[in-house]
Amino acid sequence: MLSLLMYLVLCAVSDTAFGERELKLVTVLYRHGDRSALRAYPKDPYKETAWPQGFGQLSLEGMRQHFELGKMLRKRYRGYLSETYNHNEIFVRSSDRDRTLMSAQVNLAGLYPPDQSHAFDPTIKWQPIPVHTVPSKNEMLLVFPLHDCPRYTALMNETMDTDIYHNMTETYKTFLEMVANETGLGNVTVRTVWKVQDTLFCELKHNMTLPKWVTSEVMEKLGILSDFSLRILFGVYKREQKCRLQGGLLLDQILKNMSAVAKLDSKEQLRMIVYSAHDTTVAALQEALNVFNGLQPPYASCHIFELFKEENGSFSVAMFYRNDSRKDPYQLTLPGCDLYCPLQDFITLTKSVIPVDWEKECQLDINVKEKDVIIGLAVWSSFLLLVVVFLSMLLCRQRDPANCCSRNMN
C-alpha cells in the first residue's frame, strides 16, 4: 500500500512538473568535461608527453562527466523527448575542438541509449547521432572572447587602466613575481595568470605531484586571480558594451530560436537545441544575462533555457544552472523579471546587450578617430609653425641684427 502511494505521488509530481505550462523548447549550453592541461610552463616537469592524448584533450573522467549529464537530461525531459533518437527533435552544435565534440558525443550516448530497433550491433550500447560544427575561423557563437574586434580590444585596454585592475595588480604584485620566477615565464600579469592556474589545476586533478612551491594557499590565490581574469573579459567595466560584442551574439541566436518556436507553435518541431562549448562561453552568456556568479564554470556545467506556452497562449522563459553534479539544476532569475519570465519581457530586458550590427559596432568610434586626426594635425601644424618662425628669425638676424623682429611704425 505504501509503495502504491509513493508511486501515485511520483506520478503526480511527474505529470505536474511543468504545471499547466506546456514545454515547447529546451536550449542547453554546457562546458566540455575534464581535460588535460592546455600547455606547460617553462619549468613544468610535465610536458605534453605526460598526457595520454596530449594537451587540451578530453579525459576518461570528462567522458564520464558528460555521460552522467546526458543521463540527467534524459531523466529531466522524459516524456518530452522521444525515448529513442529522432532527428527532428534535437540539434547539437559544438565548437570545433576535440574536447567539445567528444563531450557532445558522449553526452548524447547518455541522453539517447539505443533500443533494439536502433542498435546496429547488439553488443554495443551506442548509436551515432550527428554533432554539427563550423571551422574555428568562422566561429561566432561558441568561442569567446572574439578577438577580431577593435572596439573590444579598446575596452579591454581601458579595463586594465581601471582602479579595480590596478588594485588587484598591486595587491598581488609580490605573488605574481614569485609565480613568474618559479614557472620561468618571466612576466605574469593579473590578466595572464589563469594560464598557470589552469595547468596546475589540471595536474592536481590528475594526481600529478606538484612542485613544492605550489601550496594550497598558492592554489587559492591563483583561483581568485583566475576568476577575476575571467570576469573582466565580459564584465567589471562597461559590461553592456563588452556583452554586445561577445556573449550577446549567442544570446541573440537563442532568443531568435525561441521566438521562432513561439511564432510557429507547431506540434512537429525542434524540441531541444544543444551547444557544446567552453567555460568562457558559459561565462559570456551568463554575463550578458547578468546572472554570472563570477566563478569559473566547472567541467560539464550547463545553463538551461526552457520555453513554455502558458495556459493563456503566451510564452515564458525559465533558466536553470547546473554547476554541481551532486545537485539538481537550480533556477536563475533574469534581473527585473519573474522566475517564469514572459518571452517579450525577456527580449526587452536583454535588448541592451544584443548587437544590431556586430561588425559595425566592433569598429572604433568614428568621432574618436576624427578627434585623434584633428589633434595630430594640430600638433604637426604647431611644430611646422615653430620651424618657420625659427628660420625667419635666423634669416632676419643675418640680414639686419639691429632691427630684427621690431614692430613697424607708420
Short mmCIF file of C-alpha atoms in Angstrom, two decimals:
data_model
loop_
_atom_site.label_atom_id
_atom_site.label_comp_id
_atom_site.label_asym_id
_atom_site.label_seq_id
_atom_site.Cartn_x
_atom_site.Cartn_y
_atom_site.Cartn_z
CA MET A 1 0.00 0.00 0.00
CA LEU A 2 2.82 2.37 0.91
CA SER A 3 4.63 1.51 -2.32
CA LEU A 4 1.48 2.21 -4.33
CA LEU A 5 1.03 5.55 -2.57
CA MET A 6 4.64 6.51 -3.31
CA TYR A 7 4.13 5.52 -6.96
CA LEU A 8 1.00 7.68 -7.26
CA VAL A 9 2.79 10.63 -5.65
CA LEU A 10 5.70 10.27 -8.05
CA CYS A 11 3.33 10.06 -11.00
CA ALA A 12 1.51 13.16 -9.80
CA VAL A 13 4.79 15.04 -9.43
CA SER A 14 5.89 13.87 -12.88
CA ASP A 15 2.60 14.80 -14.55
CA THR A 16 2.53 18.27 -13.00
CA ALA A 17 6.26 19.00 -13.15
CA PHE A 18 5.59 21.89 -15.50
CA GLY A 19 2.15 22.69 -14.02
CA GLU A 20 -0.30 23.99 -16.59
CA ARG A 21 2.54 25.18 -18.74
CA GLU A 22 3.50 23.27 -21.86
CA LEU A 23 7.20 22.88 -22.55
CA LYS A 24 7.96 23.90 -26.14
CA LEU A 25 11.75 24.21 -26.44
CA VAL A 26 14.81 23.39 -24.37
CA THR A 27 18.16 25.07 -25.04
CA VAL A 28 21.24 23.69 -23.31
CA LEU A 29 24.70 25.24 -23.23
CA TYR A 30 27.34 23.17 -21.48
CA ARG A 31 31.06 23.22 -20.91
CA HIS A 32 33.12 20.23 -22.02
CA GLY A 33 34.24 17.67 -19.47
CA ASP A 34 37.53 17.21 -17.63
CA ARG A 35 40.55 17.60 -19.90
CA SER A 36 44.32 17.61 -19.95
CA ALA A 37 46.25 20.84 -19.49
CA LEU A 38 46.34 23.26 -22.41
CA ARG A 39 50.04 23.98 -22.07
CA ALA A 40 53.14 23.54 -19.92
CA TYR A 41 55.09 26.40 -18.35
CA PRO A 42 58.89 26.57 -18.98
CA LYS A 43 59.90 24.90 -15.69
CA ASP A 44 56.99 22.44 -15.73
CA PRO A 45 58.19 18.87 -15.03
CA TYR A 46 55.23 17.59 -17.08
CA LYS A 47 55.46 18.22 -20.79
CA GLU A 48 52.87 17.25 -23.41
CA THR A 49 54.04 13.63 -23.46
CA ALA A 50 52.88 13.30 -19.84
CA TRP A 51 49.27 13.42 -21.05
CA PRO A 52 47.88 10.30 -22.81
CA GLN A 53 46.36 12.27 -25.71
CA GLY A 54 48.42 15.45 -25.43
CA PHE A 55 47.29 18.94 -24.47
CA GLY A 56 43.66 20.05 -24.31
CA GLN A 57 42.07 16.63 -24.78
CA LEU A 58 39.01 15.16 -23.08
CA SER A 59 39.94 12.68 -20.36
CA LEU A 60 38.15 9.49 -19.32
CA GLU A 61 36.79 11.40 -16.33
CA GLY A 62 35.50 14.07 -18.71
CA MET A 63 33.71 11.38 -20.70
CA ARG A 64 32.11 10.01 -17.54
CA GLN A 65 31.00 13.51 -16.53
CA HIS A 66 29.18 14.08 -19.79
CA PHE A 67 27.67 10.63 -19.94
CA GLU A 68 26.21 11.33 -16.49
CA LEU A 69 24.97 14.76 -17.65
CA GLY A 70 23.31 13.13 -20.65
CA LYS A 71 21.50 10.70 -18.34
CA MET A 72 20.39 13.59 -16.14
CA LEU A 73 18.92 15.37 -19.18
CA ARG A 74 17.17 12.14 -20.21
CA LYS A 75 15.62 11.87 -16.75
CA ARG A 76 14.63 15.55 -16.64
CA TYR A 77 12.95 15.51 -20.04
CA ARG A 78 11.47 12.02 -20.04
CA GLY A 79 8.07 12.30 -21.67
CA TYR A 80 9.08 15.46 -23.50
CA LEU A 81 11.79 13.93 -25.68
CA SER A 82 11.11 10.69 -27.52
CA GLU A 83 12.54 7.59 -25.88
CA THR A 84 14.63 6.97 -28.98
CA TYR A 85 16.61 9.41 -31.11
CA ASN A 86 14.54 11.43 -33.58
CA HIS A 87 16.49 13.79 -35.83
CA ASN A 88 13.52 16.17 -36.00
CA GLU A 89 13.62 16.74 -32.24
CA ILE A 90 17.20 17.68 -31.44
CA PHE A 91 20.01 19.74 -32.96
CA VAL A 92 23.52 19.67 -31.49
CA ARG A 93 26.19 22.24 -32.29
CA SER A 94 29.75 22.18 -30.97
CA SER A 95 32.80 24.38 -31.24
CA ASP A 96 35.46 22.84 -33.46
CA ARG A 97 37.60 21.43 -30.65
CA ASP A 98 38.23 17.76 -29.95
CA ARG A 99 37.15 18.06 -26.31
CA THR A 100 33.83 19.77 -27.09
CA LEU A 101 32.98 17.47 -30.00
CA MET A 102 33.73 14.39 -27.92
CA SER A 103 31.81 15.78 -24.93
CA ALA A 104 28.75 16.24 -27.14
CA GLN A 105 29.03 12.70 -28.50
CA VAL A 106 29.32 11.02 -25.11
CA ASN A 107 26.58 13.27 -23.72
CA LEU A 108 24.26 12.05 -26.47
CA ALA A 109 25.16 8.47 -25.57
CA GLY A 110 23.71 9.14 -22.12
CA LEU A 111 20.73 11.08 -23.46
CA TYR A 112 19.75 8.51 -26.09
CA PRO A 113 20.68 4.94 -25.13
CA PRO A 114 19.64 2.85 -28.16
CA ASP A 115 16.82 0.34 -28.01
CA GLN A 116 16.86 -2.85 -30.07
CA SER A 117 15.44 -1.12 -33.14
CA HIS A 118 18.35 1.36 -33.21
CA ALA A 119 21.17 -0.98 -32.21
CA PHE A 120 23.31 -1.72 -35.24
CA ASP A 121 25.29 -4.18 -33.07
CA PRO A 122 23.57 -5.77 -30.05
CA THR A 123 26.87 -5.82 -28.15
CA ILE A 124 27.32 -2.04 -28.43
CA LYS A 125 25.01 0.17 -26.39
CA TRP A 126 25.59 3.24 -28.53
CA GLN A 127 24.18 4.80 -31.67
CA PRO A 128 25.67 7.51 -33.88
CA ILE A 129 23.98 10.91 -33.54
CA PRO A 130 25.16 13.92 -35.58
CA VAL A 131 27.05 16.79 -33.94
CA HIS A 132 27.40 19.88 -36.11
CA THR A 133 30.22 22.41 -36.10
CA VAL A 134 31.88 25.13 -38.16
CA PRO A 135 35.60 25.78 -38.70
CA SER A 136 37.20 27.71 -35.84
CA LYS A 137 37.97 30.67 -38.11
CA ASN A 138 34.23 31.06 -38.80
CA GLU A 139 33.01 30.51 -35.23
CA MET A 140 30.95 33.44 -33.93
CA LEU A 141 28.70 31.78 -31.35
CA LEU A 142 30.62 29.37 -29.16
CA VAL A 143 34.21 30.57 -28.67
CA PHE A 144 34.69 33.75 -26.65
CA PRO A 145 36.17 36.24 -26.44
CA LEU A 146 36.12 37.12 -30.12
CA HIS A 147 39.38 38.97 -30.64
CA ASP A 148 38.92 40.33 -34.16
CA CYS A 149 37.06 43.33 -32.77
CA PRO A 150 38.96 46.63 -32.36
CA ARG A 151 36.32 48.13 -30.08
CA TYR A 152 36.54 45.16 -27.71
CA THR A 153 40.34 45.44 -27.68
CA ALA A 154 39.99 49.11 -26.73
CA LEU A 155 37.55 48.21 -23.94
CA MET A 156 39.99 45.66 -22.52
CA ASN A 157 42.80 48.22 -22.62
CA GLU A 158 40.54 50.63 -20.73
CA THR A 159 39.70 47.87 -18.23
CA MET A 160 43.38 47.40 -17.43
CA ASP A 161 43.56 51.10 -16.58
CA THR A 162 40.74 50.97 -14.01
CA ASP A 163 41.22 51.27 -10.25
CA ILE A 164 39.99 47.73 -9.60
CA TYR A 165 42.52 46.26 -12.03
CA HIS A 166 45.37 48.38 -10.63
CA ASN A 167 44.37 47.41 -7.09
CA MET A 168 44.44 43.70 -7.95
CA THR A 169 47.84 44.14 -9.60
CA GLU A 170 49.23 45.97 -6.58
CA THR A 171 47.71 43.56 -4.06
CA TYR A 172 49.20 40.50 -5.76
CA LYS A 173 52.38 42.11 -7.09
CA THR A 174 54.79 40.08 -4.94
CA PHE A 175 52.79 36.90 -5.52
CA LEU A 176 52.79 37.36 -9.30
CA GLU A 177 56.55 37.97 -9.26
CA MET A 178 57.01 34.74 -7.32
CA VAL A 179 54.85 32.81 -9.81
CA ALA A 180 56.76 34.28 -12.74
CA ASN A 181 60.08 33.26 -11.19
CA GLU A 182 59.01 29.74 -10.19
CA THR A 183 57.42 28.96 -13.55
CA GLY A 184 60.15 30.54 -15.65
CA LEU A 185 57.62 32.63 -17.56
CA GLY A 186 59.41 35.89 -16.83
CA ASN A 187 56.26 38.00 -16.74
CA VAL A 188 52.90 37.04 -15.27
CA THR A 189 50.04 39.54 -15.01
CA VAL A 190 46.57 39.57 -13.50
CA ARG A 191 45.22 39.01 -16.99
CA THR A 192 47.51 36.08 -17.92
CA VAL A 193 47.98 34.23 -14.62
CA TRP A 194 44.99 31.99 -15.41
CA LYS A 195 47.25 30.01 -17.74
CA VAL A 196 49.42 28.95 -14.82
CA GLN A 197 46.38 28.21 -12.66
CA ASP A 198 44.84 26.07 -15.40
CA THR A 199 47.96 23.96 -15.87
CA LEU A 200 48.46 23.37 -12.14
CA PHE A 201 44.75 22.67 -11.61
CA CYS A 202 44.76 20.01 -14.33
CA GLU A 203 47.93 18.40 -12.99
CA LEU A 204 46.47 18.34 -9.49
CA LYS A 205 43.19 16.82 -10.73
CA HIS A 206 45.15 14.09 -12.48
CA ASN A 207 47.17 13.20 -9.37
CA MET A 208 50.47 14.57 -10.61
CA THR A 209 52.98 15.63 -7.95
CA LEU A 210 53.27 19.41 -7.98
CA PRO A 211 56.44 21.40 -7.20
CA LYS A 212 56.95 22.33 -3.54
CA TRP A 213 56.18 26.00 -4.17
CA VAL A 214 52.62 25.07 -5.17
CA THR A 215 50.89 25.02 -1.79
CA SER A 216 47.15 25.08 -1.07
CA GLU A 217 47.48 28.80 -0.32
CA VAL A 218 49.13 29.38 -3.70
CA MET A 219 46.35 27.47 -5.47
CA GLU A 220 43.73 29.51 -3.61
CA LYS A 221 45.30 32.80 -4.72
CA LEU A 222 45.66 31.53 -8.27
CA GLY A 223 41.97 30.64 -8.23
CA ILE A 224 40.99 34.14 -7.09
CA LEU A 225 43.11 35.74 -9.81
CA SER A 226 41.88 33.32 -12.47
CA ASP A 227 38.24 34.06 -11.64
CA PHE A 228 38.97 37.80 -11.78
CA SER A 229 40.66 37.47 -15.18
CA LEU A 230 37.52 35.71 -16.43
CA ARG A 231 35.18 38.37 -15.02
CA ILE A 232 37.00 41.26 -16.69
CA LEU A 233 36.62 39.64 -20.12
CA PHE A 234 32.88 40.29 -20.16
CA GLY A 235 32.11 42.46 -17.15
CA VAL A 236 33.51 44.59 -14.29
CA TYR A 237 33.94 47.60 -16.61
CA LYS A 238 31.43 48.68 -19.28
CA ARG A 239 29.68 45.31 -19.05
CA GLU A 240 26.91 46.03 -21.55
CA GLN A 241 29.34 47.26 -24.20
CA LYS A 242 31.50 44.15 -23.82
CA CYS A 243 28.47 41.86 -23.86
CA ARG A 244 27.18 43.39 -27.11
CA LEU A 245 30.47 42.36 -28.71
CA GLN A 246 30.72 38.92 -27.09
CA GLY A 247 28.05 36.85 -25.31
CA GLY A 248 25.25 38.96 -26.75
CA LEU A 249 25.78 37.20 -30.07
CA LEU A 250 24.93 33.79 -28.62
CA LEU A 251 22.06 35.20 -26.57
CA ASP A 252 20.66 36.81 -29.71
CA GLN A 253 20.65 33.44 -31.50
CA ILE A 254 18.99 31.70 -28.55
CA LEU A 255 16.26 34.35 -28.40
CA LYS A 256 15.69 34.10 -32.15
CA ASN A 257 15.29 30.33 -31.83
CA MET A 258 12.74 30.72 -29.03
CA SER A 259 10.85 33.44 -30.89
CA ALA A 260 10.65 31.26 -34.00
CA VAL A 261 9.22 28.35 -31.99
CA ALA A 262 6.71 30.65 -30.29
CA LYS A 263 5.63 32.04 -33.65
CA LEU A 264 5.22 28.66 -35.35
CA ASP A 265 3.82 26.88 -32.27
CA SER A 266 3.73 23.57 -34.12
CA LYS A 267 3.40 20.10 -32.68
CA GLU A 268 6.04 18.83 -35.08
CA GLN A 269 9.07 20.95 -34.35
CA LEU A 270 12.50 21.01 -32.78
CA ARG A 271 12.38 20.21 -29.07
CA MET A 272 15.97 20.65 -27.95
CA ILE A 273 18.99 22.67 -29.10
CA VAL A 274 22.34 21.81 -27.54
CA TYR A 275 25.55 23.83 -27.61
CA SER A 276 28.81 22.18 -26.55
CA ALA A 277 31.43 24.77 -25.72
CA HIS A 278 33.77 26.22 -23.10
CA ASP A 279 33.91 27.92 -19.70
CA THR A 280 34.30 31.32 -21.37
CA THR A 281 31.19 30.60 -23.46
CA VAL A 282 29.10 29.93 -20.38
CA ALA A 283 30.56 32.98 -18.63
CA ALA A 284 29.98 35.22 -21.66
CA LEU A 285 26.34 34.14 -21.94
CA GLN A 286 25.65 34.45 -18.22
CA GLU A 287 27.29 37.87 -18.06
CA ALA A 288 25.10 39.01 -20.94
CA LEU A 289 22.12 37.79 -18.89
CA ASN A 290 23.58 39.49 -15.79
CA VAL A 291 23.36 36.24 -13.81
CA PHE A 292 27.07 35.27 -13.78
CA ASN A 293 28.27 34.33 -10.28
CA GLY A 294 31.85 35.37 -11.05
CA LEU A 295 33.28 31.86 -10.70
CA GLN A 296 34.77 29.72 -13.45
CA PRO A 297 32.07 27.32 -14.71
CA PRO A 298 33.21 23.80 -13.75
CA TYR A 299 33.58 20.90 -16.16
CA ALA A 300 30.25 19.71 -17.61
CA SER A 301 28.37 22.63 -16.08
CA CYS A 302 25.30 23.60 -18.08
CA HIS A 303 22.94 26.54 -18.49
CA ILE A 304 19.40 25.58 -19.47
CA PHE A 305 16.63 27.66 -21.06
CA GLU A 306 13.09 26.27 -21.03
CA LEU A 307 10.46 27.91 -23.22
CA PHE A 308 6.89 27.33 -22.07
CA LYS A 309 3.49 28.01 -23.55
CA GLU A 310 1.22 29.33 -20.83
CA GLU A 311 -2.44 28.42 -20.44
CA ASN A 312 -3.45 31.81 -21.90
CA GLY A 313 -1.39 31.21 -25.05
CA SER A 314 1.55 33.45 -24.14
CA PHE A 315 5.13 32.21 -23.78
CA SER A 316 7.54 32.37 -20.86
CA VAL A 317 11.18 31.51 -20.26
CA ALA A 318 12.74 29.78 -17.26
CA MET A 319 16.50 29.39 -16.73
CA PHE A 320 18.45 26.83 -14.74
CA TYR A 321 22.13 26.32 -13.96
CA ARG A 322 23.81 23.06 -13.04
CA ASN A 323 27.30 23.56 -11.64
CA ASP A 324 27.36 20.61 -9.24
CA SER A 325 26.76 17.05 -10.43
CA ARG A 326 25.58 16.09 -6.92
CA LYS A 327 22.66 18.53 -7.08
CA ASP A 328 19.77 19.27 -9.40
CA PRO A 329 19.97 22.40 -11.56
CA TYR A 330 18.87 25.49 -9.64
CA GLN A 331 16.67 28.17 -11.13
CA LEU A 332 18.03 31.55 -12.17
CA THR A 333 16.11 34.80 -12.36
CA LEU A 334 16.70 37.36 -15.08
CA PRO A 335 17.11 40.70 -13.24
CA GLY A 336 13.89 42.66 -13.45
CA CYS A 337 11.70 39.65 -14.24
CA ASP A 338 9.98 36.65 -12.65
CA LEU A 339 11.21 33.07 -12.44
CA TYR A 340 9.00 32.38 -15.44
CA CYS A 341 9.71 35.49 -17.46
CA PRO A 342 7.32 36.42 -20.30
CA LEU A 343 9.23 35.93 -23.55
CA GLN A 344 8.66 39.51 -24.74
CA ASP A 345 9.82 40.88 -21.39
CA PHE A 346 12.88 38.65 -21.59
CA ILE A 347 13.70 40.06 -25.02
CA THR A 348 13.13 43.65 -23.87
CA LEU A 349 15.24 43.28 -20.72
CA THR A 350 18.21 41.88 -22.67
CA LYS A 351 17.96 44.25 -25.64
CA SER A 352 20.83 46.42 -24.37
CA VAL A 353 23.34 43.56 -24.78
CA ILE A 354 22.19 42.41 -28.22
CA PRO A 355 24.25 43.86 -31.10
CA VAL A 356 22.38 45.40 -34.01
CA ASP A 357 25.35 45.26 -36.39
CA TRP A 358 28.28 43.44 -34.76
CA GLU A 359 30.87 44.29 -37.40
CA LYS A 360 29.96 47.97 -37.32
CA GLU A 361 29.88 48.08 -33.52
CA CYS A 362 33.30 46.43 -33.38
CA GLN A 363 34.86 49.37 -35.16
CA LEU A 364 36.27 52.21 -33.10
CA ASP A 365 34.03 55.26 -32.71
CA ILE A 366 34.43 57.41 -35.84
CA ASN A 367 34.25 60.57 -33.70
CA VAL A 368 37.18 59.32 -31.66
CA LYS A 369 39.12 58.69 -34.86
CA GLU A 370 38.34 62.16 -36.20
CA LYS A 371 39.35 63.73 -32.90
CA ASP A 372 42.68 61.89 -32.99
CA VAL A 373 43.28 63.07 -36.56
CA ILE A 374 42.47 66.68 -35.66
CA ILE A 375 44.77 66.60 -32.63
CA GLY A 376 47.52 65.05 -34.73
CA LEU A 377 47.20 67.70 -37.44
CA ALA A 378 47.19 70.47 -34.83
CA VAL A 379 50.39 69.15 -33.27
CA TRP A 380 52.13 68.90 -36.62
CA SER A 381 50.90 72.35 -37.68
CA SER A 382 52.23 73.88 -34.47
CA PHE A 383 55.56 72.16 -34.98
CA LEU A 384 55.85 73.40 -38.57
CA LEU A 385 54.89 76.94 -37.50
CA LEU A 386 57.64 76.95 -34.88
CA VAL A 387 60.13 75.78 -37.50
CA VAL A 388 59.07 78.58 -39.88
CA VAL A 389 59.29 81.22 -37.12
CA PHE A 390 62.71 79.97 -36.06
CA LEU A 391 64.03 80.06 -39.63
CA SER A 392 62.55 83.54 -40.17
CA MET A 393 64.25 84.85 -37.04
CA LEU A 394 67.51 83.30 -38.10
CA LEU A 395 67.34 84.91 -41.55
CA CYS A 396 66.30 88.23 -40.03
CA ARG A 397 69.31 88.31 -37.72
CA GLN A 398 71.62 87.52 -40.59
CA ARG A 399 70.25 90.42 -42.67
CA ASP A 400 69.74 93.20 -40.05
CA PRO A 401 70.53 92.24 -36.47
CA ALA A 402 69.60 95.71 -35.07
CA ASN A 403 66.03 95.79 -36.45
CA CYS A 404 65.19 92.13 -36.19
CA CYS A 405 61.64 91.48 -35.04
CA SER A 406 60.97 95.17 -34.35
CA ARG A 407 57.43 96.46 -34.83
CA ASN A 408 56.99 98.65 -37.92
CA MET A 409 55.66 102.14 -37.13
CA ASN A 410 53.89 104.25 -39.76
#
